JSON list of C-alpha atoms in Angstrom, two decimals:
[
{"chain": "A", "resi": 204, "resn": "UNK", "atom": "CA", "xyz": [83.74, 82.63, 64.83]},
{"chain": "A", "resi": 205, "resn": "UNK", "atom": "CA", "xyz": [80.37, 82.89, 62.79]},
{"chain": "A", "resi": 206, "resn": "UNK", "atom": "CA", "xyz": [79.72, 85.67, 59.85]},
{"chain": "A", "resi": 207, "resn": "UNK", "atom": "CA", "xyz": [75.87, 86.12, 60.03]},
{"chain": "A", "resi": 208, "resn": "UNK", "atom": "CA", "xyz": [74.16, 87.76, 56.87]},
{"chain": "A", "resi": 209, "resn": "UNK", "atom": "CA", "xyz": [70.73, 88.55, 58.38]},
{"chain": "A", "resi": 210, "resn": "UNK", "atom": "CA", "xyz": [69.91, 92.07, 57.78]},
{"chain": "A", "resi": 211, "resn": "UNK", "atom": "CA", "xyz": [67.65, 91.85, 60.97]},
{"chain": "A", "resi": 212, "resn": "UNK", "atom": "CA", "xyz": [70.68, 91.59, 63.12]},
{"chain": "A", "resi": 213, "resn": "UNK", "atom": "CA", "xyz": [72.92, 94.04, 61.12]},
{"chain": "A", "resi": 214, "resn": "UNK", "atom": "CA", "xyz": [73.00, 96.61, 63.67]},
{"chain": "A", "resi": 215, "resn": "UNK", "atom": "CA", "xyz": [73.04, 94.17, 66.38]},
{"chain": "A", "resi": 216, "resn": "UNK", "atom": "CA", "xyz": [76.45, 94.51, 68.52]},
{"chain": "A", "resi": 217, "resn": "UNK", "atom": "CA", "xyz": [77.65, 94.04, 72.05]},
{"chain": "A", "resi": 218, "resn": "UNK", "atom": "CA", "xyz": [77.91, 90.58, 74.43]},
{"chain": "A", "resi": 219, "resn": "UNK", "atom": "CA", "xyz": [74.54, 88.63, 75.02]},
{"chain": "A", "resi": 220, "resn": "UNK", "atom": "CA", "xyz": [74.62, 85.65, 76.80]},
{"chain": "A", "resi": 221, "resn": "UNK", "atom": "CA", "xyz": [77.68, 83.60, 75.94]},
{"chain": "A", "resi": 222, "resn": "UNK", "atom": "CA", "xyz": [78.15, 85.05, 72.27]},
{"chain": "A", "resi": 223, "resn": "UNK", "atom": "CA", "xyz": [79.78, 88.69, 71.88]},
{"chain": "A", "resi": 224, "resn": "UNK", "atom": "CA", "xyz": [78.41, 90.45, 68.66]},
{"chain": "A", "resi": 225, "resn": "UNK", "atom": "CA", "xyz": [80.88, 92.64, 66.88]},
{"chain": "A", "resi": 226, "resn": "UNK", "atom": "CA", "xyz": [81.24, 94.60, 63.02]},
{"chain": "A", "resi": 227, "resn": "UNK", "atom": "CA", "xyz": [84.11, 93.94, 61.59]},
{"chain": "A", "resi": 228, "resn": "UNK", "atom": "CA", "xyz": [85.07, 94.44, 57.66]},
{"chain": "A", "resi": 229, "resn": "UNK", "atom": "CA", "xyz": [81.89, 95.54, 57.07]},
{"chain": "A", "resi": 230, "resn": "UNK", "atom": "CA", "xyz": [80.41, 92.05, 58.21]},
{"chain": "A", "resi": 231, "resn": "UNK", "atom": "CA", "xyz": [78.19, 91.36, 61.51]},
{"chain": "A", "resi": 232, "resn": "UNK", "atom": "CA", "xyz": [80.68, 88.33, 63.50]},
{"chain": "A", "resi": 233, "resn": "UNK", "atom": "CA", "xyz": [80.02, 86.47, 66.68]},
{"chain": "A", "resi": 234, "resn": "UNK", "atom": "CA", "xyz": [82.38, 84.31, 68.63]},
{"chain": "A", "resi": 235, "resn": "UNK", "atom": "CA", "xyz": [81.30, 82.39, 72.10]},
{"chain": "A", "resi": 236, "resn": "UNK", "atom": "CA", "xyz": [82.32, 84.41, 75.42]},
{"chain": "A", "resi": 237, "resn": "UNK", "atom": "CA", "xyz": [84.28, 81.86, 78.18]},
{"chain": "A", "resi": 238, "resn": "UNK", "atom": "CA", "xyz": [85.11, 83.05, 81.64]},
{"chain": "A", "resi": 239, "resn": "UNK", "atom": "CA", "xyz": [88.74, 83.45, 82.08]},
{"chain": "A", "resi": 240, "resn": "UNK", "atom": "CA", "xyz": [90.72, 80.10, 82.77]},
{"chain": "A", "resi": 241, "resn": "UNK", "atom": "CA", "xyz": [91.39, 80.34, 86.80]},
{"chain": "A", "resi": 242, "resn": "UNK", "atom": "CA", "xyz": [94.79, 78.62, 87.09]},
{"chain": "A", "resi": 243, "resn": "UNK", "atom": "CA", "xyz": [94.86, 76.89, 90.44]},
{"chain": "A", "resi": 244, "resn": "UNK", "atom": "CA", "xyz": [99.06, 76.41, 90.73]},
{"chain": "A", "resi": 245, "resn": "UNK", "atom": "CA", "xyz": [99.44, 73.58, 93.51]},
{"chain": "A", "resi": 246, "resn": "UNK", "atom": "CA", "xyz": [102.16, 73.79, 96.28]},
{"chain": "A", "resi": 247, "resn": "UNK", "atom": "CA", "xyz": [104.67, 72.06, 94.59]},
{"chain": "A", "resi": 248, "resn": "UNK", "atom": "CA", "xyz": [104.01, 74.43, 91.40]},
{"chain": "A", "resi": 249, "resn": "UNK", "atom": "CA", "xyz": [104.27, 77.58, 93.52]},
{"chain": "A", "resi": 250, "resn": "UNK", "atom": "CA", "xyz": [107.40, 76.50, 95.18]},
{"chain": "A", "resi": 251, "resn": "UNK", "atom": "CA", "xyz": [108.86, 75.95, 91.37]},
{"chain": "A", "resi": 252, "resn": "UNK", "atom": "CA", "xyz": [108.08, 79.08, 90.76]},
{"chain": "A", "resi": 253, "resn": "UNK", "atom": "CA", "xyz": [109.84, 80.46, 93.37]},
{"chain": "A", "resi": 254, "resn": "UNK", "atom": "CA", "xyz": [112.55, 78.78, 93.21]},
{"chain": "A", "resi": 255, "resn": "UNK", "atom": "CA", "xyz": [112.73, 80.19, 89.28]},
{"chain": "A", "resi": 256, "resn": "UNK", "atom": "CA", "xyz": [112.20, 83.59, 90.24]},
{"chain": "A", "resi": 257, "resn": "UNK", "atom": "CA", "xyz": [115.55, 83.44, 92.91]},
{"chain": "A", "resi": 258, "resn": "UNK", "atom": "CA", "xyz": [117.98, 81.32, 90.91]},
{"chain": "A", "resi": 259, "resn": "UNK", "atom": "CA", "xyz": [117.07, 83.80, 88.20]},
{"chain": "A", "resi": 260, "resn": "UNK", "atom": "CA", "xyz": [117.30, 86.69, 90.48]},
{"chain": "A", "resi": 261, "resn": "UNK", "atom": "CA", "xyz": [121.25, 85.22, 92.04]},
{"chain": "A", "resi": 262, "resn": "UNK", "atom": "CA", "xyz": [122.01, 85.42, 88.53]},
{"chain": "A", "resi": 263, "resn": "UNK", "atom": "CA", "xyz": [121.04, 88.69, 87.00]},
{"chain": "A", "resi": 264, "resn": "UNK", "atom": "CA", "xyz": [122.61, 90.08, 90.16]},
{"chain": "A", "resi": 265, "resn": "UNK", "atom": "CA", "xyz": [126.14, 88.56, 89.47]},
{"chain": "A", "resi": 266, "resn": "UNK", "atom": "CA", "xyz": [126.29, 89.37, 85.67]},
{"chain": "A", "resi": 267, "resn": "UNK", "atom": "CA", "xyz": [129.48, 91.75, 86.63]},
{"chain": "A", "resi": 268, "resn": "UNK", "atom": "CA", "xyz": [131.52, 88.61, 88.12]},
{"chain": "A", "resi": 269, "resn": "UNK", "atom": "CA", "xyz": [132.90, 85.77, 86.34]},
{"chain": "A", "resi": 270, "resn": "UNK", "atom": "CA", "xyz": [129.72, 83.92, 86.94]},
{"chain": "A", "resi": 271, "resn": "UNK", "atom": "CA", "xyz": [128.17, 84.64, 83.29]},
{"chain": "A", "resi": 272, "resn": "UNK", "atom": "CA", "xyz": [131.84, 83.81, 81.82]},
{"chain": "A", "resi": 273, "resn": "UNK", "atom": "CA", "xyz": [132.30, 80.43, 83.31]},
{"chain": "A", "resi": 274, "resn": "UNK", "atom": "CA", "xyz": [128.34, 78.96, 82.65]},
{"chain": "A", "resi": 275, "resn": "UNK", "atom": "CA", "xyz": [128.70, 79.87, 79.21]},
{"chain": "A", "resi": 276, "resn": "UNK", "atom": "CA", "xyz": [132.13, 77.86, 79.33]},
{"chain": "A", "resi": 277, "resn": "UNK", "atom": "CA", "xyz": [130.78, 75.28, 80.10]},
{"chain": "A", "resi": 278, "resn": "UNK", "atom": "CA", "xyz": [127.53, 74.88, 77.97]},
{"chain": "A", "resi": 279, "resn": "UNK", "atom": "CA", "xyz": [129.64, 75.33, 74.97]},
{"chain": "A", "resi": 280, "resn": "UNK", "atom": "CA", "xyz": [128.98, 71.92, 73.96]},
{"chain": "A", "resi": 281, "resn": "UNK", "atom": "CA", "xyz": [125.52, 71.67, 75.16]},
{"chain": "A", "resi": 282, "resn": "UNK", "atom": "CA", "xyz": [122.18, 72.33, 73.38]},
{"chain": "A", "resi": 283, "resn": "UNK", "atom": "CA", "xyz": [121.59, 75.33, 76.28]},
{"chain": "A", "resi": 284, "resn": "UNK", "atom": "CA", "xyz": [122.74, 78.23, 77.16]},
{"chain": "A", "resi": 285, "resn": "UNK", "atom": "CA", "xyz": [125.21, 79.44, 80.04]},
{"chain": "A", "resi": 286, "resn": "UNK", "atom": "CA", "xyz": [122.46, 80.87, 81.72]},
{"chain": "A", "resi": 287, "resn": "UNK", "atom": "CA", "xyz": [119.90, 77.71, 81.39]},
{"chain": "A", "resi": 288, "resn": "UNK", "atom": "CA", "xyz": [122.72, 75.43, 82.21]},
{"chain": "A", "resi": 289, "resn": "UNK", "atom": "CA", "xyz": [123.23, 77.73, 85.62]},
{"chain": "A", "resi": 290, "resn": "UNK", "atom": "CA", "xyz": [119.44, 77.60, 86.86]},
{"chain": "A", "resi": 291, "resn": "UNK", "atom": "CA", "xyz": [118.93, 74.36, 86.05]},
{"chain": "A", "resi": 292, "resn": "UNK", "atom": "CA", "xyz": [121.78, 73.05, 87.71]},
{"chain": "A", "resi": 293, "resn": "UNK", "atom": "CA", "xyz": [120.77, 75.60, 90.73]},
{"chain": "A", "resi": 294, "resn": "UNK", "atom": "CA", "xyz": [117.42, 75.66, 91.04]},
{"chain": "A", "resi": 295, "resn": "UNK", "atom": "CA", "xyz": [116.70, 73.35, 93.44]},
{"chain": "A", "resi": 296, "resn": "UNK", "atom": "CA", "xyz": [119.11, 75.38, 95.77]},
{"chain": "A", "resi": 297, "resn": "UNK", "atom": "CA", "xyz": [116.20, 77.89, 96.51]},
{"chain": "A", "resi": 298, "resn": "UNK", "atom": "CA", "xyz": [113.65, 77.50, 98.63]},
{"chain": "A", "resi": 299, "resn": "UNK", "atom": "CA", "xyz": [109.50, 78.63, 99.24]},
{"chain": "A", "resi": 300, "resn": "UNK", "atom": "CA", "xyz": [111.15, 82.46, 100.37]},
{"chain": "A", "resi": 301, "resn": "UNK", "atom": "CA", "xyz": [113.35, 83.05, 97.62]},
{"chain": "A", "resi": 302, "resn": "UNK", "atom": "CA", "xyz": [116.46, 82.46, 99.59]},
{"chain": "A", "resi": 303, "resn": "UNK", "atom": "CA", "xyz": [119.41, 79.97, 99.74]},
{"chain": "A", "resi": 304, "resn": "UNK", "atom": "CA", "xyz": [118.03, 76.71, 101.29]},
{"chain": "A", "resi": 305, "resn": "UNK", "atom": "CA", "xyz": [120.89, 74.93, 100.98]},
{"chain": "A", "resi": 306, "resn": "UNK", "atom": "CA", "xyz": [124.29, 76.64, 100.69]},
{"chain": "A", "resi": 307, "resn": "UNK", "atom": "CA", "xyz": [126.36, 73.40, 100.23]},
{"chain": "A", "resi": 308, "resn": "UNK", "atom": "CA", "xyz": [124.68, 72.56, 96.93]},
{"chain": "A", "resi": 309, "resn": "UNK", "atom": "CA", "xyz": [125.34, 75.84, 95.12]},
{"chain": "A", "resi": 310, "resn": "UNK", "atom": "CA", "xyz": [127.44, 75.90, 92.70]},
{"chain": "A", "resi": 311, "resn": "UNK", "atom": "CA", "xyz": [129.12, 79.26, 91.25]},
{"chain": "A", "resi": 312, "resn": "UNK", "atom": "CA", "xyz": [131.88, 77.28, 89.06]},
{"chain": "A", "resi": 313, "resn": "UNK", "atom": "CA", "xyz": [131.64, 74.39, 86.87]},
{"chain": "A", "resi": 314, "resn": "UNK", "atom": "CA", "xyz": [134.25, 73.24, 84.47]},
{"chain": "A", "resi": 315, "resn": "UNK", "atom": "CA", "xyz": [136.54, 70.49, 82.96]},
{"chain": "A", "resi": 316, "resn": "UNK", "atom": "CA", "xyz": [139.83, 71.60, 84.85]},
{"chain": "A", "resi": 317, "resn": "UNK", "atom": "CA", "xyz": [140.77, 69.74, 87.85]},
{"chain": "A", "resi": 318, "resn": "UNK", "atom": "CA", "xyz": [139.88, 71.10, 91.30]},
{"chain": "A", "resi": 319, "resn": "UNK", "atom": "CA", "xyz": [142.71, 69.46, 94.24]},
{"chain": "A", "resi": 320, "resn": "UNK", "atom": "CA", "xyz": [140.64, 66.97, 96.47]},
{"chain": "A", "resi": 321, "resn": "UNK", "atom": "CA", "xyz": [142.80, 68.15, 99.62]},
{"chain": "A", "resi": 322, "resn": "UNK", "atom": "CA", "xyz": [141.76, 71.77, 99.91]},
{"chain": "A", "resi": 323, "resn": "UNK", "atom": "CA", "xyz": [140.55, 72.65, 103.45]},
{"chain": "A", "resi": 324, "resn": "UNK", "atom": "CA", "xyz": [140.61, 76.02, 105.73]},
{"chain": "A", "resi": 325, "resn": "UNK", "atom": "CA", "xyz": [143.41, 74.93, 107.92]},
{"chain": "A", "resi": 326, "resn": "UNK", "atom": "CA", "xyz": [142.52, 77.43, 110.11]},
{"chain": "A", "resi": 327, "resn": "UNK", "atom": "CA", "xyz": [140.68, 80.64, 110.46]},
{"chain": "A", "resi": 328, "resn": "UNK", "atom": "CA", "xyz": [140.62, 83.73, 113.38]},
{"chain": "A", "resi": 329, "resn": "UNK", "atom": "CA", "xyz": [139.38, 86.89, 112.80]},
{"chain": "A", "resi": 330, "resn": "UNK", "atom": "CA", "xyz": [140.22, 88.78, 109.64]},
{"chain": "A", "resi": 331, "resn": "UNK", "atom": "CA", "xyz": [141.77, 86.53, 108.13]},
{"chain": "A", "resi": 332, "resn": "UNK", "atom": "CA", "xyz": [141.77, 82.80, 106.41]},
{"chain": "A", "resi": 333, "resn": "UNK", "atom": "CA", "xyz": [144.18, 80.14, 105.70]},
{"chain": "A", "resi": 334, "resn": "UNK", "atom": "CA", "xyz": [143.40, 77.45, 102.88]},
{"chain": "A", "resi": 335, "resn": "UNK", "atom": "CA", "xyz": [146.08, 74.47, 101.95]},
{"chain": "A", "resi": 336, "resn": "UNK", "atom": "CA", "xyz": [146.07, 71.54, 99.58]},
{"chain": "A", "resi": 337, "resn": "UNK", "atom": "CA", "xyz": [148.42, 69.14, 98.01]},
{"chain": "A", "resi": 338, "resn": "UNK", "atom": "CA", "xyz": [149.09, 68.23, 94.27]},
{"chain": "A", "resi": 339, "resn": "UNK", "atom": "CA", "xyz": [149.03, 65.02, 92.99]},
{"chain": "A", "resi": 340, "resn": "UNK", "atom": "CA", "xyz": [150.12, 66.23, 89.90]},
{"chain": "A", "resi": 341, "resn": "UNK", "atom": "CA", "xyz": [153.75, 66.54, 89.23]},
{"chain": "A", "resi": 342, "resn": "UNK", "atom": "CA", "xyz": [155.40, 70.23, 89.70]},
{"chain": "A", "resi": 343, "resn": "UNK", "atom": "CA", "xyz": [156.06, 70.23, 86.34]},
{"chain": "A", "resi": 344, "resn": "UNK", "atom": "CA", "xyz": [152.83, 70.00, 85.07]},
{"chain": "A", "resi": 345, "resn": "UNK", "atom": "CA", "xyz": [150.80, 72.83, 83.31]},
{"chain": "A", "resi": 346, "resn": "UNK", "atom": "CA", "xyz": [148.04, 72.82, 86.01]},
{"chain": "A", "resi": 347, "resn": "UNK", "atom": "CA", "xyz": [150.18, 74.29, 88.83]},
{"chain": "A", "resi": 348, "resn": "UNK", "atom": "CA", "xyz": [149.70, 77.95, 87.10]},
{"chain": "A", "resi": 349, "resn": "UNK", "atom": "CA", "xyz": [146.14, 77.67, 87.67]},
{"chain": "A", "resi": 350, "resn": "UNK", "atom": "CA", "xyz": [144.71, 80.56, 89.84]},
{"chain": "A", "resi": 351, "resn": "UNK", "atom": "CA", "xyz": [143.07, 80.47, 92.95]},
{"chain": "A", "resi": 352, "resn": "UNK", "atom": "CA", "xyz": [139.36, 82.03, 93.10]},
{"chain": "A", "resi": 353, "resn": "UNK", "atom": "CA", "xyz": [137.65, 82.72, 96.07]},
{"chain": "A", "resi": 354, "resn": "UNK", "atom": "CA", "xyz": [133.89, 84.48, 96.67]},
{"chain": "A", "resi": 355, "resn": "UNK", "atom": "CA", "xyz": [131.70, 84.61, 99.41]},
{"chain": "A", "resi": 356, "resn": "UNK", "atom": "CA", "xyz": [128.23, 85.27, 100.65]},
{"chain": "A", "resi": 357, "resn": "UNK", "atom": "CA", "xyz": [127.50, 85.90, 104.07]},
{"chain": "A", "resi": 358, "resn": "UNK", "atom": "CA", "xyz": [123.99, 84.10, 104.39]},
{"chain": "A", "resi": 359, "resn": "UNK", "atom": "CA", "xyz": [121.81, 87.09, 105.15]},
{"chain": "A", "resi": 360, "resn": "UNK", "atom": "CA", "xyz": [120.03, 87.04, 101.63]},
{"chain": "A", "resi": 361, "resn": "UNK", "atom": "CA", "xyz": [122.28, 89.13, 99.85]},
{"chain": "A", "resi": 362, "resn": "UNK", "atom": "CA", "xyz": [122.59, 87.30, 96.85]},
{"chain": "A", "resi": 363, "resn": "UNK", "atom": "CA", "xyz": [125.54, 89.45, 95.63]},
{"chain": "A", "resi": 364, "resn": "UNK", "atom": "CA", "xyz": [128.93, 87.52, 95.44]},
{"chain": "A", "resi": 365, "resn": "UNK", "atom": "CA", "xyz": [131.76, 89.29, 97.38]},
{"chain": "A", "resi": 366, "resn": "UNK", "atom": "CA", "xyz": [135.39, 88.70, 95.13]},
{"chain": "A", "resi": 367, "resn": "UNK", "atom": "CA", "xyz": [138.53, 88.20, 96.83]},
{"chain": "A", "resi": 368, "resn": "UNK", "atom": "CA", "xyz": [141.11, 89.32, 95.69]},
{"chain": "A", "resi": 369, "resn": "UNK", "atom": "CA", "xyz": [143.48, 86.32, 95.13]},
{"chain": "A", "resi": 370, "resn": "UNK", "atom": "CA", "xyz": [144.88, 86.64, 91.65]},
{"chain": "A", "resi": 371, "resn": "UNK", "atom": "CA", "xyz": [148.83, 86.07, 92.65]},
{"chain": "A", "resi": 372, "resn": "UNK", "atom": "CA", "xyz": [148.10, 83.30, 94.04]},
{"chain": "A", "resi": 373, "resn": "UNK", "atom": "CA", "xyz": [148.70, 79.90, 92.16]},
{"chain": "A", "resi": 374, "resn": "UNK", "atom": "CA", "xyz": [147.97, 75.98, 92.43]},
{"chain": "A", "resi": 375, "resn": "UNK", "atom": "CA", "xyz": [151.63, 75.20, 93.28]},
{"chain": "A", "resi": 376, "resn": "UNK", "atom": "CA", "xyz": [151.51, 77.24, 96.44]},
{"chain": "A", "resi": 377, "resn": "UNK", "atom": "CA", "xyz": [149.90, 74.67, 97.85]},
{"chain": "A", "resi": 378, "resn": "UNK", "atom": "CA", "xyz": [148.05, 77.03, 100.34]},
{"chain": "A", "resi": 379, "resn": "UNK", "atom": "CA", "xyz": [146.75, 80.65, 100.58]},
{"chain": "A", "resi": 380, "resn": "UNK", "atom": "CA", "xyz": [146.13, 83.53, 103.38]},
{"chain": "A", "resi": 381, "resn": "UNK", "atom": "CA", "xyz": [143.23, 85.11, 103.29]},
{"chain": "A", "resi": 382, "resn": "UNK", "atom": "CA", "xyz": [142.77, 88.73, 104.22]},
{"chain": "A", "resi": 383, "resn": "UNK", "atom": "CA", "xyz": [138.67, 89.02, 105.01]},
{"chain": "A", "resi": 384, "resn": "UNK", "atom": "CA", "xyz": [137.61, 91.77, 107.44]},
{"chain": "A", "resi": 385, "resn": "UNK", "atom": "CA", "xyz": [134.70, 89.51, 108.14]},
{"chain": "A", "resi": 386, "resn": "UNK", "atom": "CA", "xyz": [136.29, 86.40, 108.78]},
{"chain": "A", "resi": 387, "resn": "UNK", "atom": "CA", "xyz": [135.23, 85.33, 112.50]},
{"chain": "A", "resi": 388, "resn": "UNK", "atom": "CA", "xyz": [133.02, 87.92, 113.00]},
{"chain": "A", "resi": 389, "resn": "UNK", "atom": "CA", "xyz": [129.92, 86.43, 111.35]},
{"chain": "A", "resi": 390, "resn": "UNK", "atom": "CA", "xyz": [128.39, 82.92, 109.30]},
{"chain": "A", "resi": 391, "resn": "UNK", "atom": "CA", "xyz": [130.57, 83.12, 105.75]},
{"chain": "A", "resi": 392, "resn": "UNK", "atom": "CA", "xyz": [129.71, 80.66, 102.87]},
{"chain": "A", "resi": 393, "resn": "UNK", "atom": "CA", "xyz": [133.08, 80.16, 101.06]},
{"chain": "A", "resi": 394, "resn": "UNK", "atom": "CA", "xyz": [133.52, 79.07, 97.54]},
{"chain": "A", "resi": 395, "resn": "UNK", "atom": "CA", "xyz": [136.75, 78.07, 96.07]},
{"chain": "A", "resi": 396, "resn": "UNK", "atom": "CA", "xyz": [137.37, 77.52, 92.22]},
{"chain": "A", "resi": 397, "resn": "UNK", "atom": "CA", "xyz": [140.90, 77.43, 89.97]},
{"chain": "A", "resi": 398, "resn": "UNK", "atom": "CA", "xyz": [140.98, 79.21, 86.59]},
{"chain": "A", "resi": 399, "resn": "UNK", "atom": "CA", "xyz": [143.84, 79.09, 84.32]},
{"chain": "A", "resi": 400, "resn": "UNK", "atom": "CA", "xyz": [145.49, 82.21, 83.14]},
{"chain": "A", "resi": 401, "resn": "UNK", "atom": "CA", "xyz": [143.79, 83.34, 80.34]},
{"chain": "A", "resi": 402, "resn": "UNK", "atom": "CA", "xyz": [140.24, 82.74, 82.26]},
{"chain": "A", "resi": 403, "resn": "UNK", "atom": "CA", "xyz": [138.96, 80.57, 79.69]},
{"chain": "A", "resi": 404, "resn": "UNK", "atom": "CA", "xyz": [138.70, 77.84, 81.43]},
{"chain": "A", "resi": 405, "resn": "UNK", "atom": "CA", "xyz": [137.24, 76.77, 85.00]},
{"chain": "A", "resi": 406, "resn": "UNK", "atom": "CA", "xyz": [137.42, 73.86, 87.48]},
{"chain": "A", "resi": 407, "resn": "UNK", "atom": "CA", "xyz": [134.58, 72.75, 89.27]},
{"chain": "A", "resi": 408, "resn": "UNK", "atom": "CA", "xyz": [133.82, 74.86, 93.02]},
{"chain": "A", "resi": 409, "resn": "UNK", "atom": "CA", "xyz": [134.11, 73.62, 96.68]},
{"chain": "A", "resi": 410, "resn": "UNK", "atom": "CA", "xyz": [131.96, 75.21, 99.38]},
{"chain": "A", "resi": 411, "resn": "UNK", "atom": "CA", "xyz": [133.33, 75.39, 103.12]},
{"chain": "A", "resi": 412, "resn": "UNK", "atom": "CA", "xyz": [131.17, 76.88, 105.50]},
{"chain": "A", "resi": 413, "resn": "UNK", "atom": "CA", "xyz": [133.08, 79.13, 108.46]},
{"chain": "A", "resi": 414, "resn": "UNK", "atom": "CA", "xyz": [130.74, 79.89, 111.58]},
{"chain": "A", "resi": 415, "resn": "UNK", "atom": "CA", "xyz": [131.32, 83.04, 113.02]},
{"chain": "A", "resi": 416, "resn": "UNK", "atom": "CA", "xyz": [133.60, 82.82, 116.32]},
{"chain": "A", "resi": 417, "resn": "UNK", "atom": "CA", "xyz": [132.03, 83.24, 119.71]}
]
């Protein structure tokens, strides 16, 4: 910015050439005039940004499920947020059309409690879902109070996560019975995650894809 004391120029006002003229505190200023910067964002940039603009999206959309809850869980000792912790460990899920690219590497849980290695869908018809696993811990230990969660998505782009309801059952049971409508009748993206009573803290997820039945 220049201050110009010419009295030649005092009325003087308005854009000329690459300088815009303008009063201001009784003074006669000028500053240069630059075309606007053009940002030219290349593929990989506009796929980043779509990517942030979904992962953001599956979030916001879930706020009323435990996924807000268990993030900030376990960012607590982390220089991020719940929420930053979530899309960065989720971004790269999303793809070019803000949908799920991959539905194996999202992740809905994370957390320091154990998760059992042997969970599997043992079998599956329609309407309903059967899930076992073994303990390696002893049947004593406090672990085997932990509670079964279970949410799906049914791959269509609803990003909304559908809750079982599963609360009674327990990690000693060693296997669970699923009552879902939709079982068998269409694609369903599982997700299975333990919690321990109090909800305060979370074990890592496991996804199991079921294809519909034919």
């Amino acid at each position: 910015m220049a201050i110009i004391f010419s009295s030649a120029l005092q009325h003087l006002k308005g854009k000329i050439g690459n300088f815009i003229f303008y009063h201001a505190k009784g003074q006669l200023r000028m500053r240069s005039y630059g075309k606007p910067n053009t940002i030219c964002w290349t593929s990989e940039q506009k796929l980043q940004q779509n990517r942030l603009r979904a992962v953001v999206f599956f979030y916001r959309v879930n706020q009323t499920t435990l996924l807000p809850k268990i993030w900030k869980i376990a960012a607590r000792d982390m220089v991020m947020s719940g929420y930053n912790l979530f899309i960065r460990e989720n971004m790269s899920v999303f793809n070019a059309e803000h949908s799920i690219g991959d539905y194996s590497m999202l992740h809905v849980s994370q957390g320091r409690l154990e998760f059992p290695q042997t969970l599997q869908v043992s079998s599956y018809g329609r309407g309903e879902i059967r899930l076992m696993w073994a303990n390696l811990l002893p049947k004593t230990s406090s672990n085997m109070s932990h509670r079964l969660h279970v949410v799906w998505l049914d791959g269509k782009g609803d990003f909304s996560l559908h809750v079982l309801s599963v609360a009674d059952v327990s990690r000693r049971d060693e296997e669970a019975v699923l009552p879902l409508p939709e079982a068998g009748s269409k694609d369903l993206h599982l997700f299975v995650y333990f919690s321990n009573k109090e909800e305060t803290q979370f074990s890592p997820d496991r996804y199991l894809f079921l294809p519909a039945i034919e």
